[in-house]
mmCIF file of C-alpha atoms in Angstrom:
data_model
loop_
_atom_site.group_PDB
_atom_site.id
_atom_site.type_symbol
_atom_site.label_atom_id
_atom_site.label_comp_id
_atom_site.label_asym_id
_atom_site.label_seq_id
_atom_site.Cartn_x
_atom_site.Cartn_y
_atom_site.Cartn_z
ATOM 1 C CA UNK A 1 0.051 -0.095 0.004
ATOM 2 C CA UNK A 2 1.407 3.302 -1.033
ATOM 3 C CA UNK A 3 1.353 6.558 1.516
ATOM 4 C CA UNK A 4 -1.322 7.965 -1.014
ATOM 5 C CA UNK A 5 -3.291 4.752 -0.577
ATOM 6 C CA UNK A 6 -3.214 4.612 2.870
ATOM 7 C CA UNK A 7 -3.974 8.245 3.607
ATOM 8 C CA UNK A 8 -7.140 7.815 1.697
ATOM 9 C CA UNK A 9 -8.077 4.734 3.635
ATOM 10 C CA UNK A 10 -7.133 6.136 6.776
ATOM 11 C CA UNK A 11 -9.204 9.816 5.716
ATOM 12 C CA UNK A 12 -12.173 7.803 5.355
ATOM 13 C CA UNK A 13 -12.252 5.725 8.630
ATOM 14 C CA UNK A 14 -15.060 6.219 11.041
ATOM 15 C CA UNK A 15 -14.547 5.844 14.229
ATOM 16 C CA UNK A 16 -16.021 3.143 16.505
ATOM 17 C CA UNK A 17 -15.598 4.768 20.028
ATOM 18 C CA UNK A 18 -12.266 2.689 20.825
ATOM 19 C CA UNK A 19 -8.668 3.905 20.911
ATOM 20 C CA UNK A 20 -6.819 4.419 17.390
ATOM 21 C CA UNK A 21 -3.429 4.392 17.902
ATOM 22 C CA UNK A 22 -1.097 6.082 15.400
ATOM 23 C CA UNK A 23 2.459 6.139 15.593
ATOM 24 C CA UNK A 24 5.429 8.034 13.781
ATOM 25 C CA UNK A 25 9.097 6.718 14.555
ATOM 26 C CA UNK A 26 12.419 6.882 13.247
ATOM 27 C CA UNK A 27 13.873 3.507 13.610
ATOM 28 C CA UNK A 28 17.592 4.034 12.856
ATOM 29 C CA UNK A 29 19.314 2.243 15.663
ATOM 30 C CA UNK A 30 21.401 3.726 18.579
ATOM 31 C CA UNK A 31 24.997 2.903 19.030
ATOM 32 C CA UNK A 32 23.701 0.138 21.092
ATOM 33 C CA UNK A 33 21.769 -1.397 18.289
ATOM 34 C CA UNK A 34 18.225 -0.377 19.761
ATOM 35 C CA UNK A 35 15.661 1.624 18.263
ATOM 36 C CA UNK A 36 15.092 4.810 20.622
ATOM 37 C CA UNK A 37 11.581 3.806 22.071
ATOM 38 C CA UNK A 38 11.890 5.148 25.677
ATOM 39 C CA UNK A 39 9.810 8.249 25.160
ATOM 40 C CA UNK A 40 7.143 6.338 23.277
ATOM 41 C CA UNK A 41 6.847 3.957 25.935
ATOM 42 C CA UNK A 42 6.524 6.606 28.805
ATOM 43 C CA UNK A 43 3.766 8.083 26.159
ATOM 44 C CA UNK A 44 2.074 4.866 26.284
ATOM 45 C CA UNK A 45 2.032 4.363 29.657
ATOM 46 C CA UNK A 46 0.160 7.729 30.149
ATOM 47 C CA UNK A 47 -2.306 6.778 27.677
ATOM 48 C CA UNK A 48 -2.983 3.149 29.224
ATOM 49 C CA UNK A 49 -3.662 4.994 32.752
ATOM 50 C CA UNK A 50 -6.157 7.169 30.866
ATOM 51 C CA UNK A 51 -7.899 4.434 29.776
ATOM 52 C CA UNK A 52 -7.841 2.230 32.911
ATOM 53 C CA UNK A 53 -11.633 2.676 33.685
ATOM 54 C CA UNK A 54 -12.687 1.313 30.520
ATOM 55 C CA UNK A 55 -11.585 -2.288 30.250
ATOM 56 C CA UNK A 56 -12.317 -3.118 26.602
ATOM 57 C CA UNK A 57 -10.668 0.101 25.534
ATOM 58 C CA UNK A 58 -7.601 -0.773 27.692
ATOM 59 C CA UNK A 59 -7.372 -4.261 26.508
ATOM 60 C CA UNK A 60 -7.588 -2.940 23.165
ATOM 61 C CA UNK A 61 -4.889 -0.547 23.587
ATOM 62 C CA UNK A 62 -2.553 -2.925 25.168
ATOM 63 C CA UNK A 63 -2.932 -5.518 22.237
ATOM 64 C CA UNK A 64 -2.309 -2.659 19.536
ATOM 65 C CA UNK A 65 0.866 -1.337 21.262
ATOM 66 C CA UNK A 66 1.537 -5.181 21.849
ATOM 67 C CA UNK A 67 1.307 -5.642 18.161
ATOM 68 C CA UNK A 68 3.578 -2.674 17.279
ATOM 69 C CA UNK A 69 6.341 -3.446 19.354
ATOM 70 C CA UNK A 70 6.417 -6.906 17.904
ATOM 71 C CA UNK A 71 6.523 -5.222 14.539
ATOM 72 C CA UNK A 72 9.342 -3.311 15.432
ATOM 73 C CA UNK A 73 11.281 -5.912 16.889
ATOM 74 C CA UNK A 74 10.591 -8.450 14.294
ATOM 75 C CA UNK A 75 9.565 -7.265 10.896
ATOM 76 C CA UNK A 76 11.815 -4.307 9.942
ATOM 77 C CA UNK A 77 13.891 -4.377 6.627
ATOM 78 C CA UNK A 78 17.503 -3.397 7.114
ATOM 79 C CA UNK A 79 17.110 -0.176 5.037
ATOM 80 C CA UNK A 80 13.965 0.815 6.885
ATOM 81 C CA UNK A 81 14.706 4.424 8.430
ATOM 82 C CA UNK A 82 11.214 5.412 9.738
ATOM 83 C CA UNK A 83 7.565 3.941 10.170
ATOM 84 C CA UNK A 84 4.156 5.028 10.207
ATOM 85 C CA UNK A 85 1.826 2.412 11.981
ATOM 86 C CA UNK A 86 -1.947 2.619 12.558
ATOM 87 C CA UNK A 87 -4.018 0.437 14.819
ATOM 88 C CA UNK A 88 -7.178 -0.261 16.205
ATOM 89 C CA UNK A 89 -7.780 -3.757 17.615
ATOM 90 C CA UNK A 90 -11.619 -2.731 18.650
ATOM 91 C CA UNK A 91 -12.469 -2.084 15.040
ATOM 92 C CA UNK A 92 -11.933 -5.631 13.527
ATOM 93 C CA UNK A 93 -7.838 -5.540 14.173
ATOM 94 C CA UNK A 94 -7.485 -2.630 12.113
ATOM 95 C CA UNK A 95 -3.488 -2.338 11.261
ATOM 96 C CA UNK A 96 -1.795 -0.408 8.728
ATOM 97 C CA UNK A 97 2.154 -0.487 8.856
ATOM 98 C CA UNK A 98 4.247 1.705 6.520
ATOM 99 C CA UNK A 99 7.997 1.541 6.246
ATOM 100 C CA UNK A 100 9.980 4.288 4.775
ATOM 101 C CA UNK A 101 13.811 4.484 3.375
ATOM 102 C CA UNK A 102 14.004 8.442 4.791
ATOM 103 C CA UNK A 103 13.401 9.730 8.165
ATOM 104 C CA UNK A 104 10.109 11.363 9.345
ATOM 105 C CA UNK A 105 10.185 14.758 10.748
ATOM 106 C CA UNK A 106 9.470 13.809 14.415
ATOM 107 C CA UNK A 107 8.777 10.656 16.496
ATOM 108 C CA UNK A 108 5.054 10.971 17.677
ATOM 109 C CA UNK A 109 2.425 8.880 19.412
ATOM 110 C CA UNK A 110 -1.249 9.620 19.298
ATOM 111 C CA UNK A 111 -4.258 8.017 20.666
ATOM 112 C CA UNK A 112 -7.662 8.888 20.154
ATOM 113 C CA UNK A 113 -10.786 8.164 18.184
ATOM 114 C CA UNK A 114 -9.413 9.101 14.745
ATOM 115 C CA UNK A 115 -6.024 8.355 13.231
ATOM 116 C CA UNK A 116 -3.570 11.300 13.437
ATOM 117 C CA UNK A 117 -2.534 11.903 9.711
ATOM 118 C CA UNK A 118 -0.843 15.235 9.830
ATOM 119 C CA UNK A 119 2.553 13.658 9.308
ATOM 120 C CA UNK A 120 1.534 10.940 6.594
ATOM 121 C CA UNK A 121 -0.205 14.163 4.856
ATOM 122 C CA UNK A 122 2.936 16.024 5.047
ATOM 123 C CA UNK A 123 4.814 12.982 3.607
ATOM 124 C CA UNK A 124 2.499 12.600 0.728
ATOM 125 C CA UNK A 125 2.623 16.557 -0.259
ATOM 126 C CA UNK A 126 6.329 16.422 -0.229
ATOM 127 C CA UNK A 127 6.312 13.596 -2.581
ATOM 128 C CA UNK A 128 4.019 15.355 -4.642
ATOM 129 C CA UNK A 129 5.733 18.682 -4.468
ATOM 130 C CA UNK A 130 9.425 16.764 -5.111
ATOM 131 C CA UNK A 131 7.777 15.046 -7.853
ATOM 132 C CA UNK A 132 9.626 11.771 -6.776
ATOM 133 C CA UNK A 133 8.426 8.577 -5.673
ATOM 134 C CA UNK A 134 8.609 7.698 -1.866
ATOM 135 C CA UNK A 135 9.585 4.098 -1.699
ATOM 136 C CA UNK A 136 7.292 2.449 0.735
ATOM 137 C CA UNK A 137 8.974 -0.928 1.710
ATOM 138 C CA UNK A 138 6.659 -3.102 3.144
ATOM 139 C CA UNK A 139 3.322 -1.273 3.317
ATOM 140 C CA UNK A 140 0.877 -4.097 3.618
ATOM 141 C CA UNK A 141 3.269 -6.547 5.699
ATOM 142 C CA UNK A 142 0.906 -8.266 8.388
ATOM 143 C CA UNK A 143 2.764 -7.860 11.394
#
């Protein structure tokens, strides 16, 4: 799936009232070989606490975050520099991972009723303005 196709699919998403996770992350490993994921983990803990009164939403969010971590740890291509991952377990397991060969503007974790599309839209616009094809490595990988 290309970034433009993903953007169209995500723009037409209808909220089901459960948490929708949007993650933008540069995945170039640090010197120790690990992805810089600490701040994102802290934000994930914040969101999990926010949904602590809603057992179903919290379970969906935990599932999504676990699936994202698994995807990041086991399925990335060596040439991947950044990812955009969209997930909503409470909506029939909605999961769209995109891998890019160039870095993104900034790392961001967003949890709400709708996908956070600003960075993806900016990537698509940059691609269009530059007249170059943004290489997506594994947009339809099932993690």
